[in-house]
């Protein structure tokens, strides 16, 4: 999970835990640090925020899609923006899915359950 907001990160981690998910979440608060880490380590999925100080999530997404190691890794944008321009740019740059950050813990739990149902239980990973 690449997100600079510690509150959102705690909500996501708690939601996956409450949903009984066995997904291990690694958090990086900065796109540059995430880029470096993704150069060295493989991850099954990337949850990526758009708005971060410095390098944006969209810029990181473009970079990831240009690398053989992360070209097909599922990237799910999890952003507070519901702006159609942000959504379209994310998909144009290779996002596999786009979700708006929920406003409640229950909403985060529903996101975690839906994520697990689709990405873990249904989708076939590259």
mmCIF file of N, CA and C in Angstrom:
data_model
loop_
_atom_site.group_PDB
_atom_site.id
_atom_site.type_symbol
_atom_site.label_atom_id
_atom_site.label_comp_id
_atom_site.label_asym_id
_atom_site.label_seq_id
_atom_site.Cartn_x
_atom_site.Cartn_y
_atom_site.Cartn_z
ATOM 1 N N UNK A 1 0.845 -1.168 0.000
ATOM 2 C CA UNK A 1 0.000 0.000 0.000
ATOM 3 C C UNK A 1 0.891 1.232 0.000
ATOM 4 N N UNK A 2 0.662 2.088 -0.979
ATOM 5 C CA UNK A 2 1.423 3.327 -1.093
ATOM 6 C C UNK A 2 0.464 4.471 -0.801
ATOM 7 N N UNK A 3 0.629 5.075 0.373
ATOM 8 C CA UNK A 3 -0.273 6.141 0.814
ATOM 9 C C UNK A 3 0.426 6.936 1.900
ATOM 10 N N UNK A 4 0.340 8.248 1.819
ATOM 11 C CA UNK A 4 1.008 9.099 2.800
ATOM 12 C C UNK A 4 0.144 9.414 4.021
ATOM 13 N N UNK A 5 -1.109 8.996 4.021
ATOM 14 C CA UNK A 5 -2.010 9.312 5.135
ATOM 15 C C UNK A 5 -2.063 8.145 6.129
ATOM 16 N N UNK A 6 -1.463 8.313 7.307
ATOM 17 C CA UNK A 6 -1.416 7.209 8.273
ATOM 18 C C UNK A 6 -2.789 6.764 8.762
ATOM 19 N N UNK A 7 -3.760 7.661 8.787
ATOM 20 C CA UNK A 7 -5.109 7.294 9.223
ATOM 21 C C UNK A 7 -5.738 6.341 8.204
ATOM 22 N N UNK A 8 -5.630 6.673 6.926
ATOM 23 C CA UNK A 8 -6.173 5.800 5.888
ATOM 24 C C UNK A 8 -5.487 4.432 5.914
ATOM 25 N N UNK A 9 -4.197 4.430 6.135
ATOM 26 C CA UNK A 9 -3.448 3.172 6.187
ATOM 27 C C UNK A 9 -3.957 2.313 7.342
ATOM 28 N N UNK A 10 -4.161 2.921 8.504
ATOM 29 C CA UNK A 10 -4.685 2.165 9.655
ATOM 30 C C UNK A 10 -6.073 1.600 9.364
ATOM 31 N N UNK A 11 -6.921 2.407 8.715
ATOM 32 C CA UNK A 11 -8.264 1.934 8.359
ATOM 33 C C UNK A 11 -8.181 0.729 7.418
ATOM 34 N N UNK A 12 -7.325 0.796 6.416
ATOM 35 C CA UNK A 12 -7.191 -0.314 5.469
ATOM 36 C C UNK A 12 -6.689 -1.559 6.187
ATOM 37 N N UNK A 13 -5.651 -1.411 6.975
ATOM 38 C CA UNK A 13 -5.090 -2.569 7.677
ATOM 39 C C UNK A 13 -6.103 -3.190 8.631
ATOM 40 N N UNK A 14 -6.814 -2.349 9.358
ATOM 41 C CA UNK A 14 -7.825 -2.861 10.280
ATOM 42 C C UNK A 14 -8.960 -3.547 9.528
ATOM 43 N N UNK A 15 -9.370 -2.952 8.413
ATOM 44 C CA UNK A 15 -10.475 -3.519 7.632
ATOM 45 C C UNK A 15 -10.121 -4.903 7.099
ATOM 46 N N UNK A 16 -8.919 -5.062 6.573
ATOM 47 C CA UNK A 16 -8.515 -6.380 6.075
ATOM 48 C C UNK A 16 -8.430 -7.380 7.222
ATOM 49 N N UNK A 17 -7.940 -6.947 8.356
ATOM 50 C CA UNK A 17 -7.860 -7.824 9.531
ATOM 51 C C UNK A 17 -9.258 -8.210 10.007
ATOM 52 N N UNK A 18 -10.150 -7.224 10.128
ATOM 53 C CA UNK A 18 -11.526 -7.488 10.569
ATOM 54 C C UNK A 18 -12.270 -8.402 9.601
ATOM 55 N N UNK A 19 -11.915 -8.321 8.313
ATOM 56 C CA UNK A 19 -12.580 -9.137 7.304
ATOM 57 C C UNK A 19 -12.031 -10.566 7.285
ATOM 58 N N UNK A 20 -11.042 -10.824 8.131
ATOM 59 C CA UNK A 20 -10.467 -12.163 8.202
ATOM 60 C C UNK A 20 -9.522 -12.475 7.060
ATOM 61 N N UNK A 21 -9.076 -11.452 6.366
ATOM 62 C CA UNK A 21 -8.191 -11.641 5.229
ATOM 63 C C UNK A 21 -6.798 -12.062 5.692
ATOM 64 N N UNK A 22 -6.192 -12.951 4.937
ATOM 65 C CA UNK A 22 -4.831 -13.392 5.215
ATOM 66 C C UNK A 22 -3.803 -12.579 4.427
ATOM 67 N N UNK A 23 -4.248 -11.524 3.773
ATOM 68 C CA UNK A 23 -3.347 -10.685 2.985
ATOM 69 C C UNK A 23 -2.415 -9.931 3.926
ATOM 70 N N UNK A 24 -1.131 -10.019 3.648
ATOM 71 C CA UNK A 24 -0.132 -9.269 4.414
ATOM 72 C C UNK A 24 0.069 -7.930 3.713
ATOM 73 N N UNK A 25 -0.170 -6.848 4.446
ATOM 74 C CA UNK A 25 -0.077 -5.518 3.855
ATOM 75 C C UNK A 25 1.234 -4.867 4.277
ATOM 76 N N UNK A 26 1.978 -4.413 3.285
ATOM 77 C CA UNK A 26 3.206 -3.666 3.503
ATOM 78 C C UNK A 26 2.904 -2.222 3.139
ATOM 79 N N UNK A 27 3.266 -1.303 4.024
ATOM 80 C CA UNK A 27 2.966 0.108 3.792
ATOM 81 C C UNK A 27 4.232 0.892 3.473
ATOM 82 N N UNK A 28 4.125 1.732 2.463
ATOM 83 C CA UNK A 28 5.173 2.695 2.129
ATOM 84 C C UNK A 28 4.471 4.036 1.955
ATOM 85 N N UNK A 29 4.996 5.083 2.591
ATOM 86 C CA UNK A 29 4.305 6.374 2.631
ATOM 87 C C UNK A 29 4.702 7.326 1.509
ATOM 88 N N UNK A 30 5.588 6.909 0.632
ATOM 89 C CA UNK A 30 6.156 7.823 -0.346
ATOM 90 C C UNK A 30 6.355 7.080 -1.673
ATOM 91 N N UNK A 31 5.999 7.721 -2.776
ATOM 92 C CA UNK A 31 6.087 7.077 -4.086
ATOM 93 C C UNK A 31 7.521 6.723 -4.468
ATOM 94 N N UNK A 32 8.477 7.562 -4.117
ATOM 95 C CA UNK A 32 9.875 7.271 -4.448
ATOM 96 C C UNK A 32 10.384 6.054 -3.684
ATOM 97 N N UNK A 33 10.049 5.980 -2.391
ATOM 98 C CA UNK A 33 10.444 4.807 -1.613
ATOM 99 C C UNK A 33 9.755 3.552 -2.147
ATOM 100 N N UNK A 34 8.493 3.690 -2.534
ATOM 101 C CA UNK A 34 7.767 2.556 -3.108
ATOM 102 C C UNK A 34 8.427 2.110 -4.407
ATOM 103 N N UNK A 35 8.809 3.056 -5.235
ATOM 104 C CA UNK A 35 9.463 2.734 -6.498
ATOM 105 C C UNK A 35 10.740 1.937 -6.253
ATOM 106 N N UNK A 36 11.547 2.401 -5.310
ATOM 107 C CA UNK A 36 12.792 1.700 -4.973
ATOM 108 C C UNK A 36 12.503 0.293 -4.461
ATOM 109 N N UNK A 37 11.538 0.189 -3.589
ATOM 110 C CA UNK A 37 11.215 -1.120 -3.012
ATOM 111 C C UNK A 37 10.661 -2.078 -4.067
ATOM 112 N N UNK A 38 9.837 -1.563 -4.951
ATOM 113 C CA UNK A 38 9.264 -2.399 -6.002
ATOM 114 C C UNK A 38 10.314 -2.830 -7.034
ATOM 115 N N UNK A 39 11.428 -2.117 -7.087
ATOM 116 C CA UNK A 39 12.548 -2.551 -7.925
ATOM 117 C C UNK A 39 13.215 -3.790 -7.354
ATOM 118 N N UNK A 40 13.167 -3.939 -6.032
ATOM 119 C CA UNK A 40 13.880 -5.026 -5.349
ATOM 120 C C UNK A 40 12.990 -6.185 -4.929
ATOM 121 N N UNK A 41 11.700 -5.916 -4.713
ATOM 122 C CA UNK A 41 10.803 -6.934 -4.173
ATOM 123 C C UNK A 41 9.571 -7.092 -5.061
ATOM 124 N N UNK A 42 9.036 -8.298 -5.062
ATOM 125 C CA UNK A 42 7.803 -8.569 -5.813
ATOM 126 C C UNK A 42 6.623 -8.568 -4.844
ATOM 127 N N UNK A 43 5.538 -7.984 -5.269
ATOM 128 C CA UNK A 43 4.303 -7.951 -4.499
ATOM 129 C C UNK A 43 3.173 -8.457 -5.386
ATOM 130 N N UNK A 44 2.158 -9.035 -4.771
ATOM 131 C CA UNK A 44 1.033 -9.582 -5.529
ATOM 132 C C UNK A 44 0.099 -8.499 -6.053
ATOM 133 N N UNK A 45 -0.072 -7.427 -5.286
ATOM 134 C CA UNK A 45 -0.982 -6.326 -5.634
ATOM 135 C C UNK A 45 -0.366 -5.044 -5.130
ATOM 136 N N UNK A 46 -0.786 -3.939 -5.729
ATOM 137 C CA UNK A 46 -0.355 -2.619 -5.258
ATOM 138 C C UNK A 46 -1.597 -1.769 -5.073
ATOM 139 N N UNK A 47 -1.835 -1.316 -3.839
ATOM 140 C CA UNK A 47 -2.871 -0.322 -3.551
ATOM 141 C C UNK A 47 -2.167 1.023 -3.610
ATOM 142 N N UNK A 48 -2.663 1.927 -4.430
ATOM 143 C CA UNK A 48 -1.925 3.157 -4.698
ATOM 144 C C UNK A 48 -2.828 4.380 -4.617
ATOM 145 N N UNK A 49 -2.436 5.320 -3.780
ATOM 146 C CA UNK A 49 -3.140 6.604 -3.675
ATOM 147 C C UNK A 49 -2.652 7.520 -4.789
ATOM 148 N N UNK A 50 -3.485 8.437 -5.224
ATOM 149 C CA UNK A 50 -3.083 9.388 -6.263
ATOM 150 C C UNK A 50 -2.333 10.571 -5.663
ATOM 151 N N UNK A 51 -2.935 11.192 -4.648
ATOM 152 C CA UNK A 51 -2.398 12.443 -4.109
ATOM 153 C C UNK A 51 -1.409 12.184 -2.980
ATOM 154 N N UNK A 52 -0.142 12.433 -3.294
ATOM 155 C CA UNK A 52 0.915 12.332 -2.296
ATOM 156 C C UNK A 52 1.900 13.459 -2.550
ATOM 157 N N UNK A 53 2.582 13.919 -1.514
ATOM 158 C CA UNK A 53 3.589 14.950 -1.739
ATOM 159 C C UNK A 53 4.729 14.388 -2.598
ATOM 160 N N UNK A 54 5.325 15.249 -3.396
ATOM 161 C CA UNK A 54 6.400 14.786 -4.271
ATOM 162 C C UNK A 54 5.820 14.077 -5.480
ATOM 163 N N UNK A 55 6.299 12.887 -5.743
ATOM 164 C CA UNK A 55 5.834 12.101 -6.880
ATOM 165 C C UNK A 55 4.410 11.615 -6.627
ATOM 166 N N UNK A 56 3.520 11.860 -7.573
ATOM 167 C CA UNK A 56 2.118 11.453 -7.405
ATOM 168 C C UNK A 56 1.955 9.962 -7.679
ATOM 169 N N UNK A 57 0.834 9.442 -7.261
ATOM 170 C CA UNK A 57 0.520 8.051 -7.536
ATOM 171 C C UNK A 57 0.407 7.775 -9.030
ATOM 172 N N UNK A 58 -0.098 8.741 -9.790
ATOM 173 C CA UNK A 58 -0.203 8.553 -11.240
ATOM 174 C C UNK A 58 1.171 8.476 -11.882
ATOM 175 N N UNK A 59 2.094 9.301 -11.411
ATOM 176 C CA UNK A 59 3.462 9.241 -11.941
ATOM 177 C C UNK A 59 4.121 7.910 -11.594
ATOM 178 N N UNK A 60 3.889 7.436 -10.372
ATOM 179 C CA UNK A 60 4.430 6.139 -9.989
ATOM 180 C C UNK A 60 3.804 5.038 -10.840
ATOM 181 N N UNK A 61 2.504 5.110 -11.078
ATOM 182 C CA UNK A 61 1.826 4.123 -11.903
ATOM 183 C C UNK A 61 2.451 4.052 -13.296
ATOM 184 N N UNK A 62 2.697 5.194 -13.920
ATOM 185 C CA UNK A 62 3.337 5.232 -15.238
ATOM 186 C C UNK A 62 4.699 4.545 -15.189
ATOM 187 N N UNK A 63 5.450 4.847 -14.160
ATOM 188 C CA UNK A 63 6.782 4.265 -13.999
ATOM 189 C C UNK A 63 6.685 2.741 -13.848
ATOM 190 N N UNK A 64 5.737 2.289 -13.026
ATOM 191 C CA UNK A 64 5.583 0.851 -12.790
ATOM 192 C C UNK A 64 5.206 0.101 -14.058
ATOM 193 N N UNK A 65 4.345 0.685 -14.868
ATOM 194 C CA UNK A 65 3.911 0.027 -16.091
ATOM 195 C C UNK A 65 5.037 -0.054 -17.127
ATOM 196 N N UNK A 66 6.053 0.782 -16.978
ATOM 197 C CA UNK A 66 7.185 0.763 -17.896
ATOM 198 C C UNK A 66 8.288 -0.204 -17.510
ATOM 199 N N UNK A 67 8.128 -0.887 -16.400
ATOM 200 C CA UNK A 67 9.155 -1.820 -15.916
ATOM 201 C C UNK A 67 8.664 -3.255 -16.070
ATOM 202 N N UNK A 68 9.555 -4.121 -16.479
ATOM 203 C CA UNK A 68 9.145 -5.514 -16.671
ATOM 204 C C UNK A 68 8.706 -6.162 -15.363
ATOM 205 N N UNK A 69 9.326 -5.809 -14.242
ATOM 206 C CA UNK A 69 8.995 -6.427 -12.949
ATOM 207 C C UNK A 69 7.572 -6.102 -12.503
ATOM 208 N N UNK A 70 7.065 -4.917 -12.850
ATOM 209 C CA UNK A 70 5.754 -4.486 -12.355
ATOM 210 C C UNK A 70 4.756 -4.182 -13.478
ATOM 211 N N UNK A 71 5.114 -4.512 -14.699
ATOM 212 C CA UNK A 71 4.264 -4.168 -15.849
ATOM 213 C C UNK A 71 2.864 -4.767 -15.753
ATOM 214 N N UNK A 72 2.746 -5.963 -15.173
ATOM 215 C CA UNK A 72 1.434 -6.603 -15.102
ATOM 216 C C UNK A 72 0.945 -6.835 -13.667
ATOM 217 N N UNK A 73 1.667 -6.325 -12.682
ATOM 218 C CA UNK A 73 1.210 -6.438 -11.291
ATOM 219 C C UNK A 73 -0.096 -5.659 -11.157
ATOM 220 N N UNK A 74 -1.147 -6.278 -10.611
ATOM 221 C CA UNK A 74 -2.401 -5.543 -10.444
ATOM 222 C C UNK A 74 -2.228 -4.303 -9.555
ATOM 223 N N UNK A 75 -2.623 -3.162 -10.093
ATOM 224 C CA UNK A 75 -2.570 -1.894 -9.354
ATOM 225 C C UNK A 75 -3.993 -1.409 -9.165
ATOM 226 N N UNK A 76 -4.368 -1.258 -7.907
ATOM 227 C CA UNK A 76 -5.697 -0.776 -7.557
ATOM 228 C C UNK A 76 -5.529 0.606 -6.953
ATOM 229 N N UNK A 77 -6.079 1.592 -7.623
ATOM 230 C CA UNK A 77 -6.007 2.960 -7.114
ATOM 231 C C UNK A 77 -7.033 3.084 -5.998
ATOM 232 N N UNK A 78 -6.598 3.589 -4.859
ATOM 233 C CA UNK A 78 -7.481 3.836 -3.718
ATOM 234 C C UNK A 78 -7.276 5.291 -3.340
ATOM 235 N N UNK A 79 -8.197 6.122 -3.777
ATOM 236 C CA UNK A 79 -8.014 7.565 -3.690
ATOM 237 C C UNK A 79 -9.239 8.248 -3.089
ATOM 238 N N UNK A 80 -9.029 9.415 -2.523
ATOM 239 C CA UNK A 80 -10.160 10.195 -2.023
ATOM 240 C C UNK A 80 -10.858 10.936 -3.161
ATOM 241 N N UNK A 81 -10.231 10.961 -4.333
ATOM 242 C CA UNK A 81 -10.795 11.679 -5.476
ATOM 243 C C UNK A 81 -11.784 10.815 -6.254
ATOM 244 N N UNK A 82 -12.960 11.382 -6.511
ATOM 245 C CA UNK A 82 -13.922 10.734 -7.400
ATOM 246 C C UNK A 82 -14.021 11.507 -8.717
ATOM 247 N N UNK A 83 -13.084 12.419 -8.923
ATOM 248 C CA UNK A 83 -13.044 13.236 -10.129
ATOM 249 C C UNK A 83 -12.865 12.341 -11.351
ATOM 250 N N UNK A 84 -13.721 12.485 -12.340
ATOM 251 C CA UNK A 84 -13.663 11.611 -13.521
ATOM 252 C C UNK A 84 -12.340 11.753 -14.270
ATOM 253 N N UNK A 85 -11.712 12.922 -14.220
ATOM 254 C CA UNK A 85 -10.404 13.084 -14.864
ATOM 255 C C UNK A 85 -9.357 12.205 -14.185
ATOM 256 N N UNK A 86 -9.378 12.149 -12.847
ATOM 257 C CA UNK A 86 -8.434 11.293 -12.120
ATOM 258 C C UNK A 86 -8.691 9.826 -12.438
ATOM 259 N N UNK A 87 -9.963 9.446 -12.450
ATOM 260 C CA UNK A 87 -10.328 8.057 -12.743
ATOM 261 C C UNK A 87 -9.850 7.691 -14.147
ATOM 262 N N UNK A 88 -10.156 8.520 -15.126
ATOM 263 C CA UNK A 88 -9.764 8.240 -16.510
ATOM 264 C C UNK A 88 -8.252 8.188 -16.672
ATOM 265 N N UNK A 89 -7.539 9.124 -16.058
ATOM 266 C CA UNK A 89 -6.070 9.120 -16.163
ATOM 267 C C UNK A 89 -5.478 7.865 -15.534
ATOM 268 N N UNK A 90 -6.063 7.423 -14.432
ATOM 269 C CA UNK A 90 -5.566 6.198 -13.789
ATOM 270 C C UNK A 90 -5.716 5.008 -14.736
ATOM 271 N N UNK A 91 -6.879 4.854 -15.324
ATOM 272 C CA UNK A 91 -7.089 3.739 -16.255
ATOM 273 C C UNK A 91 -6.233 3.885 -17.514
ATOM 274 N N UNK A 92 -6.112 5.104 -18.020
ATOM 275 C CA UNK A 92 -5.286 5.337 -19.216
ATOM 276 C C UNK A 92 -3.827 4.963 -18.962
ATOM 277 N N UNK A 93 -3.390 5.077 -17.721
ATOM 278 C CA UNK A 93 -1.994 4.785 -17.382
ATOM 279 C C UNK A 93 -1.782 3.380 -16.841
ATOM 280 N N UNK A 94 -2.818 2.544 -16.919
ATOM 281 C CA UNK A 94 -2.624 1.139 -16.604
ATOM 282 C C UNK A 94 -3.176 0.631 -15.293
ATOM 283 N N UNK A 95 -3.984 1.421 -14.587
ATOM 284 C CA UNK A 95 -4.602 0.918 -13.357
ATOM 285 C C UNK A 95 -5.551 -0.226 -13.710
ATOM 286 N N UNK A 96 -5.599 -1.213 -12.847
ATOM 287 C CA UNK A 96 -6.519 -2.337 -13.046
ATOM 288 C C UNK A 96 -7.883 -2.068 -12.442
ATOM 289 N N UNK A 97 -7.928 -1.198 -11.441
ATOM 290 C CA UNK A 97 -9.190 -0.838 -10.788
ATOM 291 C C UNK A 97 -9.011 0.504 -10.095
ATOM 292 N N UNK A 98 -10.125 1.138 -9.817
ATOM 293 C CA UNK A 98 -10.119 2.439 -9.137
ATOM 294 C C UNK A 98 -11.243 2.430 -8.116
ATOM 295 N N UNK A 99 -10.921 2.741 -6.871
ATOM 296 C CA UNK A 99 -11.928 2.829 -5.820
ATOM 297 C C UNK A 99 -11.737 4.126 -5.049
ATOM 298 N N UNK A 100 -12.844 4.709 -4.648
ATOM 299 C CA UNK A 100 -12.797 5.910 -3.810
ATOM 300 C C UNK A 100 -12.700 5.459 -2.356
ATOM 301 N N UNK A 101 -11.811 6.112 -1.612
ATOM 302 C CA UNK A 101 -11.644 5.765 -0.202
ATOM 303 C C UNK A 101 -12.962 5.936 0.530
ATOM 304 N N UNK A 102 -13.354 4.938 1.276
ATOM 305 C CA UNK A 102 -14.604 5.042 2.035
ATOM 306 C C UNK A 102 -14.483 6.098 3.134
ATOM 307 N N UNK A 103 -15.619 6.514 3.646
ATOM 308 C CA UNK A 103 -15.625 7.522 4.712
ATOM 309 C C UNK A 103 -15.857 6.906 6.089
ATOM 310 N N UNK A 104 -16.077 5.583 6.132
ATOM 311 C CA UNK A 104 -16.324 4.910 7.411
ATOM 312 C C UNK A 104 -15.520 3.621 7.482
ATOM 313 N N UNK A 105 -15.323 3.126 8.693
ATOM 314 C CA UNK A 105 -14.643 1.849 8.859
ATOM 315 C C UNK A 105 -15.448 0.737 8.188
ATOM 316 N N UNK A 106 -16.761 0.810 8.285
ATOM 317 C CA UNK A 106 -17.605 -0.185 7.617
ATOM 318 C C UNK A 106 -17.355 -0.178 6.107
ATOM 319 N N UNK A 107 -17.223 1.008 5.542
ATOM 320 C CA UNK A 107 -16.926 1.120 4.112
ATOM 321 C C UNK A 107 -15.581 0.500 3.765
ATOM 322 N N UNK A 108 -14.594 0.714 4.632
ATOM 323 C CA UNK A 108 -13.285 0.090 4.415
ATOM 324 C C UNK A 108 -13.388 -1.429 4.508
ATOM 325 N N UNK A 109 -14.193 -1.938 5.446
ATOM 326 C CA UNK A 109 -14.390 -3.383 5.565
ATOM 327 C C UNK A 109 -15.022 -3.942 4.293
ATOM 328 N N UNK A 110 -16.014 -3.231 3.770
ATOM 329 C CA UNK A 110 -16.654 -3.670 2.533
ATOM 330 C C UNK A 110 -15.649 -3.677 1.376
ATOM 331 N N UNK A 111 -14.789 -2.668 1.342
ATOM 332 C CA UNK A 111 -13.735 -2.640 0.327
ATOM 333 C C UNK A 111 -12.823 -3.854 0.488
ATOM 334 N N UNK A 112 -12.381 -4.126 1.709
ATOM 335 C CA UNK A 112 -11.476 -5.256 1.966
ATOM 336 C C UNK A 112 -12.132 -6.581 1.579
ATOM 337 N N UNK A 113 -13.393 -6.742 1.915
ATOM 338 C CA UNK A 113 -14.109 -7.974 1.562
ATOM 339 C C UNK A 113 -14.241 -8.122 0.045
ATOM 340 N N UNK A 114 -14.598 -7.032 -0.620
ATOM 341 C CA UNK A 114 -14.730 -7.064 -2.074
ATOM 342 C C UNK A 114 -13.391 -7.299 -2.762
ATOM 343 N N UNK A 115 -12.358 -6.654 -2.255
ATOM 344 C CA UNK A 115 -11.012 -6.844 -2.793
ATOM 345 C C UNK A 115 -10.621 -8.316 -2.694
ATOM 346 N N UNK A 116 -10.810 -8.879 -1.521
ATOM 347 C CA UNK A 116 -10.429 -10.275 -1.301
ATOM 348 C C UNK A 116 -11.254 -11.212 -2.173
ATOM 349 N N UNK A 117 -12.559 -10.974 -2.231
ATOM 350 C CA UNK A 117 -13.419 -11.831 -3.055
ATOM 351 C C UNK A 117 -12.958 -11.836 -4.508
ATOM 352 N N UNK A 118 -12.638 -10.660 -5.040
ATOM 353 C CA UNK A 118 -12.264 -10.612 -6.447
ATOM 354 C C UNK A 118 -10.790 -10.945 -6.675
ATOM 355 N N UNK A 119 -9.893 -10.157 -6.091
ATOM 356 C CA UNK A 119 -8.474 -10.272 -6.415
ATOM 357 C C UNK A 119 -7.833 -11.555 -5.888
ATOM 358 N N UNK A 120 -8.329 -12.074 -4.776
ATOM 359 C CA UNK A 120 -7.726 -13.279 -4.205
ATOM 360 C C UNK A 120 -8.500 -14.535 -4.605
ATOM 361 N N UNK A 121 -9.825 -14.472 -4.497
ATOM 362 C CA UNK A 121 -10.644 -15.668 -4.710
ATOM 363 C C UNK A 121 -11.028 -15.926 -6.168
ATOM 364 N N UNK A 122 -11.110 -14.885 -6.997
ATOM 365 C CA UNK A 122 -11.634 -15.047 -8.344
ATOM 366 C C UNK A 122 -10.578 -14.820 -9.428
ATOM 367 N N UNK A 123 -9.893 -13.697 -9.364
ATOM 368 C CA UNK A 123 -8.956 -13.322 -10.437
ATOM 369 C C UNK A 123 -7.763 -14.282 -10.482
ATOM 370 N N UNK A 124 -7.306 -14.525 -11.672
ATOM 371 C CA UNK A 124 -6.092 -15.324 -11.870
ATOM 372 C C UNK A 124 -4.936 -14.354 -12.036
ATOM 373 N N UNK A 125 -3.962 -14.478 -11.163
ATOM 374 C CA UNK A 125 -2.821 -13.552 -11.171
ATOM 375 C C UNK A 125 -1.902 -13.835 -12.360
ATOM 376 N N UNK A 126 -1.264 -12.787 -12.860
ATOM 377 C CA UNK A 126 -0.327 -12.968 -13.993
ATOM 378 C C UNK A 126 0.894 -13.788 -13.554
#
